[in-house]
């Protein structure tokens, strides 16, 4: 699960990590009131969307008067933001963060992530922070400092010093960094996060460190332990198809191809996508309808994959182990009738009651192309999609 910057900063503040004072607003008037409350004569107005790269997309602006605050807030609240991090989505801006503007001496980078190779939380830091960290990582990886945190021992003071001196900080700042890292590490563990990114972590003109930006990810599988995090969910920032899928407990991920897939079992779904690619096609989604699928779930799944307008053909690949093929066939028929499918549907059914299932499909008078095995199904669906797209 993703969070807004203002939510992440609230959590940072709870864990003693210094963040610039700020208030969130939903209207230009609230934005002006927020700026007035904060005081000072310069503010930064920041669009709240689930993505970085806002600065370059016009979603982060300095304002030197209350009128400018109002103007920028008004402009951003009417905006949809799409950056290299939004995965093709246009994210609506329903809130802006009004923060005291800082005089920045330099911009650093600090993140914590779950390191699967080393099976621990790893911190990465760099003196070269700001908007282009991806470029730093790929072109000058030597500028990144990495420390692995032992799960049992936790973050050690020497590790924070290693990071701080590696980032070129002075001793007083290294001390501050130690507190920031220990707060971030506690936050990470307490809330079952999978990523924290502070880009930039800045040195202000007073020489002190603070988190100017904040991005966190929480592990969805642990959300049941953190109702306070689950309550922060903002579905307007998510792919609508994926939101609908999660309501029906379907494991769905949008991809950029044109062949929709409906498969039971994550492993079979992966194999199906592989075989589609092997045959020269591109999957439009990953969808695991689950082992215990019934007609109802199949119908919901069909509606889901058809909600994309990119789909040129559908491949249904079901192995009836726990489920019965005749029940799946009924679901497919009901769905195709109800939703009005206009693209070719290739079905490969195998397993319990397969003969009955195929018979139902054959008798349905729907244009369903049946396939004998996975390779056959992939060949047929790739050909059908090519024909449809042509
Ligand atoms: P992102 O583009 O979505 O990552 O948004 P950030 O919050 O990281 O802001 C982008 C950039 O705007 C930062 O790297 C800073 O250079 C600049 N910026 C943000 N807030 C302030 C501020 O208070 N003062 C100044 N001078 N610059 C800021
Ligand atoms: Mn940033």
Tab-separated table of C-alpha atoms and ligand atoms in Angstrom:
chain	number	residue	atom	x	y	z
A	1	UNK	CA	0.000	0.000	0.000
A	2	UNK	CA	1.132	3.511	-0.869
A	3	UNK	CA	0.764	6.682	1.145
A	4	UNK	CA	0.680	10.395	0.562
A	5	UNK	CA	3.635	12.538	1.542
A	6	UNK	CA	1.613	14.286	4.273
A	7	UNK	CA	0.643	10.928	5.802
A	8	UNK	CA	4.222	9.684	5.708
A	9	UNK	CA	5.379	12.920	7.333
A	10	UNK	CA	2.836	12.482	10.150
A	11	UNK	CA	4.346	9.071	10.815
A	12	UNK	CA	7.852	10.539	10.615
A	13	UNK	CA	6.902	13.158	13.199
A	14	UNK	CA	5.522	10.433	15.500
A	15	UNK	CA	8.933	8.776	15.365
A	16	UNK	CA	10.893	11.908	16.081
A	17	UNK	CA	12.134	12.512	12.551
A	18	UNK	CA	12.378	16.238	11.794
A	19	UNK	CA	10.054	17.398	8.997
A	20	UNK	CA	9.274	20.972	7.924
A	21	UNK	CA	6.070	22.225	9.554
A	22	UNK	CA	3.093	21.740	7.250
A	23	UNK	CA	-0.694	21.537	6.942
A	24	UNK	CA	-2.819	19.715	4.434
A	25	UNK	CA	-5.620	21.486	2.518
A	26	UNK	CA	-8.425	20.472	0.155
A	27	UNK	CA	-9.440	23.908	-1.115
A	28	UNK	CA	-7.552	27.113	-2.022
A	29	UNK	CA	-9.161	28.825	1.016
A	30	UNK	CA	-7.935	26.078	3.339
A	31	UNK	CA	-4.511	26.430	1.763
A	32	UNK	CA	-4.414	30.151	2.551
A	33	UNK	CA	-5.600	29.495	6.120
A	34	UNK	CA	-2.899	26.851	6.481
A	35	UNK	CA	-0.195	29.248	5.262
A	36	UNK	CA	-1.439	31.931	7.633
A	37	UNK	CA	-1.318	29.499	10.570
A	38	UNK	CA	2.189	28.417	9.654
A	39	UNK	CA	3.346	32.019	9.487
A	40	UNK	CA	6.413	33.270	7.674
A	41	UNK	CA	6.529	34.821	4.222
A	42	UNK	CA	7.391	31.921	1.975
A	43	UNK	CA	5.716	28.554	1.588
A	44	UNK	CA	5.890	25.537	-0.620
A	45	UNK	CA	2.690	24.140	-2.152
A	46	UNK	CA	2.871	20.423	-2.885
A	47	UNK	CA	0.348	18.298	-4.793
A	48	UNK	CA	-0.471	15.127	-2.847
A	49	UNK	CA	-0.378	12.161	-5.202
A	50	UNK	CA	1.022	8.656	-4.870
A	51	UNK	CA	4.111	9.337	-6.942
A	52	UNK	CA	7.436	11.082	-6.961
A	53	UNK	CA	8.620	13.285	-9.777
A	54	UNK	CA	5.996	15.900	-8.892
A	55	UNK	CA	8.521	18.713	-8.959
A	56	UNK	CA	9.165	18.230	-12.677
A	57	UNK	CA	5.428	17.850	-13.371
A	58	UNK	CA	4.535	21.228	-11.796
A	59	UNK	CA	3.305	19.701	-8.546
A	60	UNK	CA	5.782	21.452	-6.213
A	61	UNK	CA	5.926	25.260	-6.198
A	62	UNK	CA	7.259	27.995	-3.975
A	63	UNK	CA	4.795	30.744	-3.039
A	64	UNK	CA	5.946	34.155	-1.803
A	65	UNK	CA	2.557	35.569	-0.791
A	66	UNK	CA	-0.816	34.299	0.380
A	67	UNK	CA	-2.178	35.134	-3.072
A	68	UNK	CA	0.444	32.914	-4.643
A	69	UNK	CA	-0.468	30.148	-2.179
A	70	UNK	CA	-4.099	30.473	-3.237
A	71	UNK	CA	-3.182	30.514	-6.934
A	72	UNK	CA	-0.891	27.489	-6.813
A	73	UNK	CA	-3.322	25.520	-4.643
A	74	UNK	CA	-6.141	26.303	-7.049
A	75	UNK	CA	-4.070	25.268	-10.041
A	76	UNK	CA	-2.867	22.019	-8.449
A	77	UNK	CA	-6.281	21.004	-7.105
A	78	UNK	CA	-7.534	21.062	-10.698
A	79	UNK	CA	-4.622	19.041	-11.951
A	80	UNK	CA	-4.078	15.425	-12.817
A	81	UNK	CA	-0.507	14.359	-12.418
A	82	UNK	CA	1.240	11.785	-14.459
A	83	UNK	CA	4.957	11.201	-13.922
A	84	UNK	CA	7.397	8.401	-14.729
A	85	UNK	CA	6.278	6.854	-11.428
A	86	UNK	CA	2.507	6.733	-12.026
A	87	UNK	CA	2.603	3.757	-14.406
A	88	UNK	CA	0.488	5.419	-17.088
A	89	UNK	CA	-2.201	6.564	-14.634
A	90	UNK	CA	-3.298	10.180	-14.296
A	91	UNK	CA	-3.586	10.837	-10.587
A	92	UNK	CA	-6.122	13.380	-9.307
A	93	UNK	CA	-4.923	15.994	-6.808
A	94	UNK	CA	-7.502	16.160	-4.004
A	95	UNK	CA	-5.171	17.620	-1.404
A	96	UNK	CA	-2.184	19.910	-1.275
A	97	UNK	CA	0.407	20.146	1.456
A	98	UNK	CA	1.336	23.671	2.495
A	99	UNK	CA	4.730	23.640	4.160
A	100	UNK	CA	7.101	26.271	5.453
A	101	UNK	CA	9.663	26.869	2.723
A	102	UNK	CA	13.209	26.037	3.645
A	103	UNK	CA	16.475	27.538	2.540
A	104	UNK	CA	18.307	24.494	1.378
A	105	UNK	CA	22.054	24.095	1.572
A	106	UNK	CA	22.148	20.658	0.010
A	107	UNK	CA	19.915	17.750	-0.895
A	108	UNK	CA	20.782	14.215	0.207
A	109	UNK	CA	19.136	10.860	-0.301
A	110	UNK	CA	18.175	8.273	2.317
A	111	UNK	CA	16.071	5.153	1.996
A	112	UNK	CA	15.327	1.908	3.785
A	113	UNK	CA	14.071	-1.177	2.019
A	114	UNK	CA	13.557	-4.875	2.468
A	115	UNK	CA	16.667	-6.473	1.029
A	116	UNK	CA	15.611	-9.914	-0.139
A	117	UNK	CA	19.121	-11.065	-0.981
A	118	UNK	CA	20.522	-10.259	2.455
A	119	UNK	CA	17.227	-10.914	4.255
A	120	UNK	CA	17.292	-7.715	6.241
A	121	UNK	CA	16.425	-4.040	6.153
A	122	UNK	CA	19.027	-2.142	4.178
A	123	UNK	CA	19.636	1.585	4.297
A	124	UNK	CA	20.907	3.390	1.239
A	125	UNK	CA	22.141	6.932	1.325
A	126	UNK	CA	23.880	9.409	-0.896
A	127	UNK	CA	25.189	12.943	-0.846
A	128	UNK	CA	23.744	13.246	-4.339
A	129	UNK	CA	20.050	13.560	-3.451
A	130	UNK	CA	17.220	15.474	-5.063
A	131	UNK	CA	15.196	14.544	-8.038
A	132	UNK	CA	17.578	12.340	-10.016
A	133	UNK	CA	18.531	9.504	-7.669
A	134	UNK	CA	17.672	6.843	-10.275
A	135	UNK	CA	20.373	8.316	-12.487
A	136	UNK	CA	22.893	8.361	-9.636
A	137	UNK	CA	22.180	4.685	-8.957
A	138	UNK	CA	22.709	3.646	-12.567
A	139	UNK	CA	25.579	5.966	-13.607
A	140	UNK	CA	27.575	6.532	-10.415
A	141	UNK	CA	26.677	3.694	-8.022
A	142	UNK	CA	29.848	4.453	-6.009
A	143	UNK	CA	28.039	7.536	-4.695
A	144	UNK	CA	25.547	5.286	-2.878
A	145	UNK	CA	26.367	4.124	0.650
A	146	UNK	CA	24.698	0.892	1.727
A	147	UNK	CA	24.349	-0.598	5.215
A	148	UNK	CA	22.625	-3.880	6.055
A	149	UNK	CA	20.881	-3.993	9.431
A	150	UNK	CA	21.120	-7.244	11.348
A	151	UNK	CA	17.573	-8.290	12.272
A	152	UNK	CA	18.453	-9.365	15.797
A	153	UNK	CA	20.961	-6.671	16.742
A	154	UNK	CA	19.072	-3.836	15.050
A	155	UNK	CA	20.640	-0.611	13.823
A	156	UNK	CA	24.042	-0.038	15.473
A	157	UNK	CA	25.488	3.434	16.139
A	158	UNK	CA	28.587	2.627	14.048
A	159	UNK	CA	26.353	1.918	11.053
A	160	UNK	CA	24.755	5.353	11.248
A	161	UNK	CA	28.250	6.877	11.466
A	162	UNK	CA	29.344	4.858	8.454
A	163	UNK	CA	26.359	6.200	6.535
A	164	UNK	CA	26.775	9.774	7.746
A	165	UNK	CA	30.485	10.093	7.046
A	166	UNK	CA	29.970	8.277	3.744
A	167	UNK	CA	27.469	10.998	2.847
A	168	UNK	CA	30.022	13.667	3.716
A	169	UNK	CA	28.235	15.015	6.808
A	170	UNK	CA	29.983	16.839	9.662
A	171	UNK	CA	30.022	15.253	13.149
A	172	UNK	CA	26.988	17.201	14.417
A	173	UNK	CA	24.978	16.168	11.353
A	174	UNK	CA	26.130	12.560	11.678
A	175	UNK	CA	24.641	12.579	15.162
A	176	UNK	CA	21.344	13.896	13.784
A	177	UNK	CA	21.410	11.282	11.056
A	178	UNK	CA	21.818	8.580	13.712
A	179	UNK	CA	18.575	9.719	15.357
A	180	UNK	CA	16.805	9.903	12.008
A	181	UNK	CA	17.935	6.437	10.982
A	182	UNK	CA	16.981	4.920	14.306
A	183	UNK	CA	13.529	6.546	14.079
A	184	UNK	CA	13.099	5.308	10.526
A	185	UNK	CA	14.192	1.815	11.487
A	186	UNK	CA	11.684	1.675	14.360
A	187	UNK	CA	8.953	2.990	12.075
A	188	UNK	CA	9.850	0.413	9.444
A	189	UNK	CA	9.684	-2.484	11.898
A	190	UNK	CA	6.665	-1.294	13.922
A	191	UNK	CA	4.493	-0.710	10.877
A	192	UNK	CA	5.690	-3.589	8.685
A	193	UNK	CA	6.807	-1.271	5.908
A	194	UNK	CA	8.468	-2.408	2.707
A	195	UNK	CA	10.027	0.922	1.707
A	196	UNK	CA	10.889	4.321	3.112
A	197	UNK	CA	12.379	6.934	0.842
A	198	UNK	CA	13.466	10.396	1.904
A	199	UNK	CA	14.414	12.255	-1.239
A	200	UNK	CA	15.566	14.798	-0.484
A	201	UNK	CA	16.805	14.691	3.067
A	202	UNK	CA	18.062	18.252	3.287
A	203	UNK	CA	20.621	20.290	5.133
A	204	UNK	CA	18.992	23.636	5.874
A	205	UNK	CA	20.814	26.979	6.081
A	206	UNK	CA	21.113	26.358	9.842
A	207	UNK	CA	23.097	23.194	9.101
A	208	UNK	CA	20.335	20.894	10.448
A	209	UNK	CA	18.894	17.858	8.707
A	210	UNK	CA	15.227	17.441	7.894
A	211	UNK	CA	13.044	15.229	5.719
A	212	UNK	CA	11.766	17.478	2.924
A	213	UNK	CA	9.971	14.673	1.109
A	214	UNK	CA	8.656	11.349	2.405
A	215	UNK	CA	7.495	8.242	0.662
A	216	UNK	CA	6.535	4.993	2.332
A	217	UNK	CA	5.144	1.645	1.284
A	218	UNK	CA	3.496	-0.810	3.664
A	219	UNK	CA	3.339	-4.547	3.155
A	220	UNK	CA	-0.282	-5.345	2.211
A	221	UNK	CA	-0.035	-8.751	3.858
A	222	UNK	CA	0.554	-7.108	7.217
A	223	UNK	CA	-2.128	-4.417	6.949
A	224	UNK	CA	-4.519	-6.405	9.113
A	225	UNK	CA	-2.158	-5.669	11.996
A	226	UNK	CA	-2.284	-1.916	11.330
A	227	UNK	CA	-5.839	-0.610	11.034
A	228	UNK	CA	-4.451	2.921	11.509
A	229	UNK	CA	-2.473	2.490	8.277
A	230	UNK	CA	-5.316	0.790	6.406
A	231	UNK	CA	-7.501	3.800	7.267
A	232	UNK	CA	-5.083	6.028	5.334
A	233	UNK	CA	-5.778	4.276	2.054
A	234	UNK	CA	-6.738	6.603	-0.800
A	235	UNK	CA	-8.329	4.562	-3.565
A	236	UNK	CA	-8.510	7.559	-5.900
A	237	UNK	CA	-4.753	7.123	-6.356
A	238	UNK	CA	-4.954	3.494	-7.418
A	239	UNK	CA	-5.618	1.726	-10.692
A	240	UNK	CA	-9.466	1.451	-10.706
A	241	UNK	CA	-9.353	-2.077	-12.089
A	242	UNK	CA	-7.002	-3.192	-9.340
A	243	UNK	CA	-9.260	-1.582	-6.717
A	244	UNK	CA	-12.275	-3.483	-8.094
A	245	UNK	CA	-10.223	-6.682	-8.068
A	246	UNK	CA	-9.195	-6.262	-4.461
A	247	UNK	CA	-12.868	-5.846	-3.477
A	248	UNK	CA	-13.548	-9.293	-4.908
A	249	UNK	CA	-10.368	-10.734	-3.453
A	250	UNK	CA	-8.976	-11.365	-6.910
A	251	UNK	CA	-5.250	-11.089	-7.491
A	252	UNK	CA	-5.065	-8.759	-10.445
A	253	UNK	CA	-2.305	-6.619	-11.934
A	254	UNK	CA	-2.733	-4.464	-15.034
A	255	UNK	CA	-0.048	-4.972	-17.711
A	256	UNK	CA	0.425	-3.234	-21.047
A	257	UNK	CA	-0.325	-5.978	-23.592
A	258	UNK	CA	-3.599	-6.799	-25.366
A	259	UNK	CA	-4.294	-10.426	-24.392
A	260	UNK	CA	-6.373	-10.679	-21.221
A	261	UNK	CA	-5.757	-13.767	-19.111
A	262	UNK	CA	-7.969	-15.489	-16.598
A	263	UNK	CA	-6.227	-18.303	-14.805
A	264	UNK	CA	-6.588	-20.149	-11.533
A	265	UNK	CA	-3.456	-20.353	-9.417
A	266	UNK	CA	-0.622	-17.847	-9.416
A	267	UNK	CA	1.893	-20.356	-10.783
A	268	UNK	CA	-0.323	-21.336	-13.685
A	269	UNK	CA	-1.028	-17.649	-14.339
A	270	UNK	CA	2.715	-16.926	-14.572
A	271	UNK	CA	3.237	-19.927	-16.851
A	272	UNK	CA	0.349	-18.765	-19.035
A	273	UNK	CA	1.868	-15.316	-19.447
A	274	UNK	CA	5.217	-16.914	-20.304
A	275	UNK	CA	3.689	-19.091	-23.002
A	276	UNK	CA	1.752	-16.150	-24.449
A	277	UNK	CA	5.022	-14.236	-24.724
A	278	UNK	CA	6.774	-17.261	-26.172
A	279	UNK	CA	4.174	-17.301	-28.930
A	280	UNK	CA	4.814	-13.626	-29.670
A	281	UNK	CA	1.889	-12.123	-27.722
A	282	UNK	CA	1.700	-9.631	-24.836
A	283	UNK	CA	-0.510	-10.225	-21.770
A	284	UNK	CA	-2.881	-7.398	-20.746
A	285	UNK	CA	-2.983	-8.510	-17.143
A	286	UNK	CA	-2.051	-10.999	-14.500
A	287	UNK	CA	-5.134	-12.534	-12.918
A	288	UNK	CA	-5.337	-15.384	-10.485
A	289	UNK	CA	-8.997	-16.150	-9.765
A	290	UNK	CA	-7.959	-18.506	-6.994
A	291	UNK	CA	-8.132	-22.216	-6.465
A	292	UNK	CA	-11.669	-22.250	-5.058
A	293	UNK	CA	-13.301	-20.364	-7.922
A	294	UNK	CA	-16.973	-20.675	-8.640
A	295	UNK	CA	-19.240	-19.366	-11.386
A	296	UNK	CA	-19.774	-16.075	-9.540
A	297	UNK	CA	-16.048	-15.326	-9.220
A	298	UNK	CA	-15.459	-16.208	-12.844
A	299	UNK	CA	-18.156	-13.725	-13.848
A	300	UNK	CA	-16.602	-10.950	-11.727
A	301	UNK	CA	-13.188	-11.771	-13.143
A	302	UNK	CA	-14.526	-11.499	-16.691
A	303	UNK	CA	-16.021	-8.096	-16.032
A	304	UNK	CA	-12.700	-7.000	-14.631
A	305	UNK	CA	-10.506	-8.016	-17.526
A	306	UNK	CA	-12.986	-6.564	-20.014
A	307	UNK	CA	-13.022	-3.169	-18.338
A	308	UNK	CA	-9.797	-2.389	-20.173
A	309	UNK	CA	-10.299	-1.152	-23.723
A	310	UNK	CA	-6.944	-2.498	-24.835
A	311	UNK	CA	-8.045	-6.127	-24.860
A	312	UNK	CA	-8.088	-7.815	-28.287
A	313	UNK	CA	-8.534	-11.420	-27.113
A	314	UNK	CA	-9.061	-13.401	-23.926
A	315	UNK	CA	-7.393	-16.572	-22.791
A	316	UNK	CA	-9.101	-18.576	-20.076
A	317	UNK	CA	-6.842	-21.235	-18.673
A	318	UNK	CA	-8.380	-23.221	-15.836
A	319	UNK	CA	-7.212	-26.387	-14.232
A	320	UNK	CA	-10.128	-27.884	-12.344
A	321	UNK	CA	-8.582	-29.458	-9.294
A	322	UNK	CA	-10.630	-28.141	-6.410
A	323	UNK	CA	-13.119	-26.477	-8.764
A	324	UNK	CA	-15.195	-28.386	-11.294
A	325	UNK	CA	-14.838	-27.530	-14.980
A	326	UNK	CA	-18.604	-27.546	-15.577
A	327	UNK	CA	-19.040	-24.865	-12.940
A	328	UNK	CA	-16.313	-22.783	-14.543
A	329	UNK	CA	-17.932	-23.251	-17.953
A	330	UNK	CA	-21.224	-21.973	-16.545
A	331	UNK	CA	-19.441	-18.930	-15.174
A	332	UNK	CA	-17.791	-18.224	-18.513
A	333	UNK	CA	-21.081	-18.545	-20.391
A	334	UNK	CA	-22.946	-16.318	-17.927
A	335	UNK	CA	-20.175	-13.730	-18.046
A	336	UNK	CA	-19.884	-13.667	-21.826
A	337	UNK	CA	-23.677	-13.218	-22.095
A	338	UNK	CA	-23.927	-10.610	-19.366
A	339	UNK	CA	-20.942	-8.506	-20.315
A	340	UNK	CA	-21.393	-8.817	-24.058
A	341	UNK	CA	-17.912	-9.932	-25.012
A	342	UNK	CA	-16.907	-8.722	-28.463
A	343	UNK	CA	-13.430	-10.167	-28.619
A	344	UNK	CA	-12.453	-13.772	-29.274
A	345	UNK	CA	-12.309	-16.003	-26.201
A	346	UNK	CA	-9.985	-19.004	-26.177
A	347	UNK	CA	-10.682	-21.507	-23.419
A	348	UNK	CA	-8.468	-24.264	-22.170
A	349	UNK	CA	-10.156	-26.367	-19.492
A	350	UNK	CA	-8.618	-29.381	-17.874
A	351	UNK	CA	-9.407	-31.468	-14.807
A	352	UNK	CA	-12.513	-32.544	-12.902
A	353	UNK	CA	-15.662	-32.835	-15.095
A	354	UNK	CA	-13.784	-31.491	-18.106
A	355	UNK	CA	-16.041	-33.312	-20.605
A	356	UNK	CA	-19.153	-31.823	-19.092
A	357	UNK	CA	-17.529	-28.388	-19.092
A	358	UNK	CA	-16.527	-28.593	-22.761
A	359	UNK	CA	-19.985	-29.835	-23.678
A	360	UNK	CA	-21.577	-26.824	-22.004
A	361	UNK	CA	-19.273	-24.467	-23.887
A	362	UNK	CA	-19.943	-26.225	-27.217
A	363	UNK	CA	-23.708	-26.065	-26.716
A	364	UNK	CA	-23.698	-22.438	-25.626
A	365	UNK	CA	-23.779	-21.068	-29.216
A	366	UNK	CA	-21.212	-18.516	-28.101
A	367	UNK	CA	-18.118	-18.005	-30.186
A	368	UNK	CA	-15.665	-19.684	-27.893
A	369	UNK	CA	-12.511	-21.207	-29.328
A	370	UNK	CA	-11.585	-24.272	-27.373
A	371	UNK	CA	-8.012	-25.405	-26.966
A	372	UNK	CA	-6.573	-28.765	-26.047
A	373	UNK	CA	-3.514	-27.695	-24.082
A	374	UNK	CA	-1.613	-24.607	-22.976
A	375	UNK	CA	0.555	-24.294	-26.092
A	376	UNK	CA	-2.413	-24.755	-28.361
A	377	UNK	CA	-4.338	-22.159	-26.358
A	378	UNK	CA	-1.509	-19.622	-26.527
A	379	UNK	CA	-1.036	-20.112	-30.279
A	380	UNK	CA	-4.756	-19.653	-30.866
A	381	UNK	CA	-5.145	-16.601	-28.680
A	382	UNK	CA	-2.097	-14.849	-30.163
A	383	UNK	CA	-3.445	-15.471	-33.673
A	384	UNK	CA	-6.935	-14.298	-32.669
A	385	UNK	CA	-5.562	-11.124	-31.087
A	386	UNK	CA	-3.471	-10.337	-34.170
A	387	UNK	CA	-6.489	-10.770	-36.397
A	388	UNK	CA	-8.677	-8.629	-34.160
A	389	UNK	CA	-6.077	-5.864	-33.869
A	390	UNK	CA	-5.418	-5.833	-37.637
B	1	LIG	P1	9.051	15.140	-5.874
B	1	LIG	O1	9.469	15.869	-7.091
B	1	LIG	O2	7.705	14.493	-6.049
B	1	LIG	O3	10.074	14.152	-5.408
B	1	LIG	O4	8.844	16.239	-4.712
B	1	LIG	P2	9.866	16.811	-3.591
B	1	LIG	O5	9.106	17.024	-2.340
B	1	LIG	O6	11.063	15.961	-3.481
B	1	LIG	O7	10.259	18.240	-4.159
B	1	LIG	C1	10.988	18.388	-5.350
B	1	LIG	C2	12.054	19.454	-5.208
B	1	LIG	O8	11.462	20.714	-4.891
B	1	LIG	C3	13.048	19.209	-4.085
B	1	LIG	O9	14.092	18.360	-4.480
B	1	LIG	C4	13.531	20.614	-3.779
B	1	LIG	O10	14.591	20.966	-4.659
B	1	LIG	C5	12.338	21.485	-4.105
B	1	LIG	N1	11.692	21.890	-2.839
B	1	LIG	C6	10.707	21.242	-2.172
B	1	LIG	N2	10.390	21.871	-1.031
B	1	LIG	C7	11.217	22.960	-0.952
B	1	LIG	C8	11.424	24.018	0.000
B	1	LIG	O11	10.800	24.105	1.053
B	1	LIG	N3	12.365	24.965	-0.317
B	1	LIG	C9	13.090	24.909	-1.463
B	1	LIG	N4	14.009	25.860	-1.684
B	1	LIG	N5	12.951	23.933	-2.352
B	1	LIG	C10	12.035	22.972	-2.117
B	2	LIG	MN1	11.135	13.792	-3.752
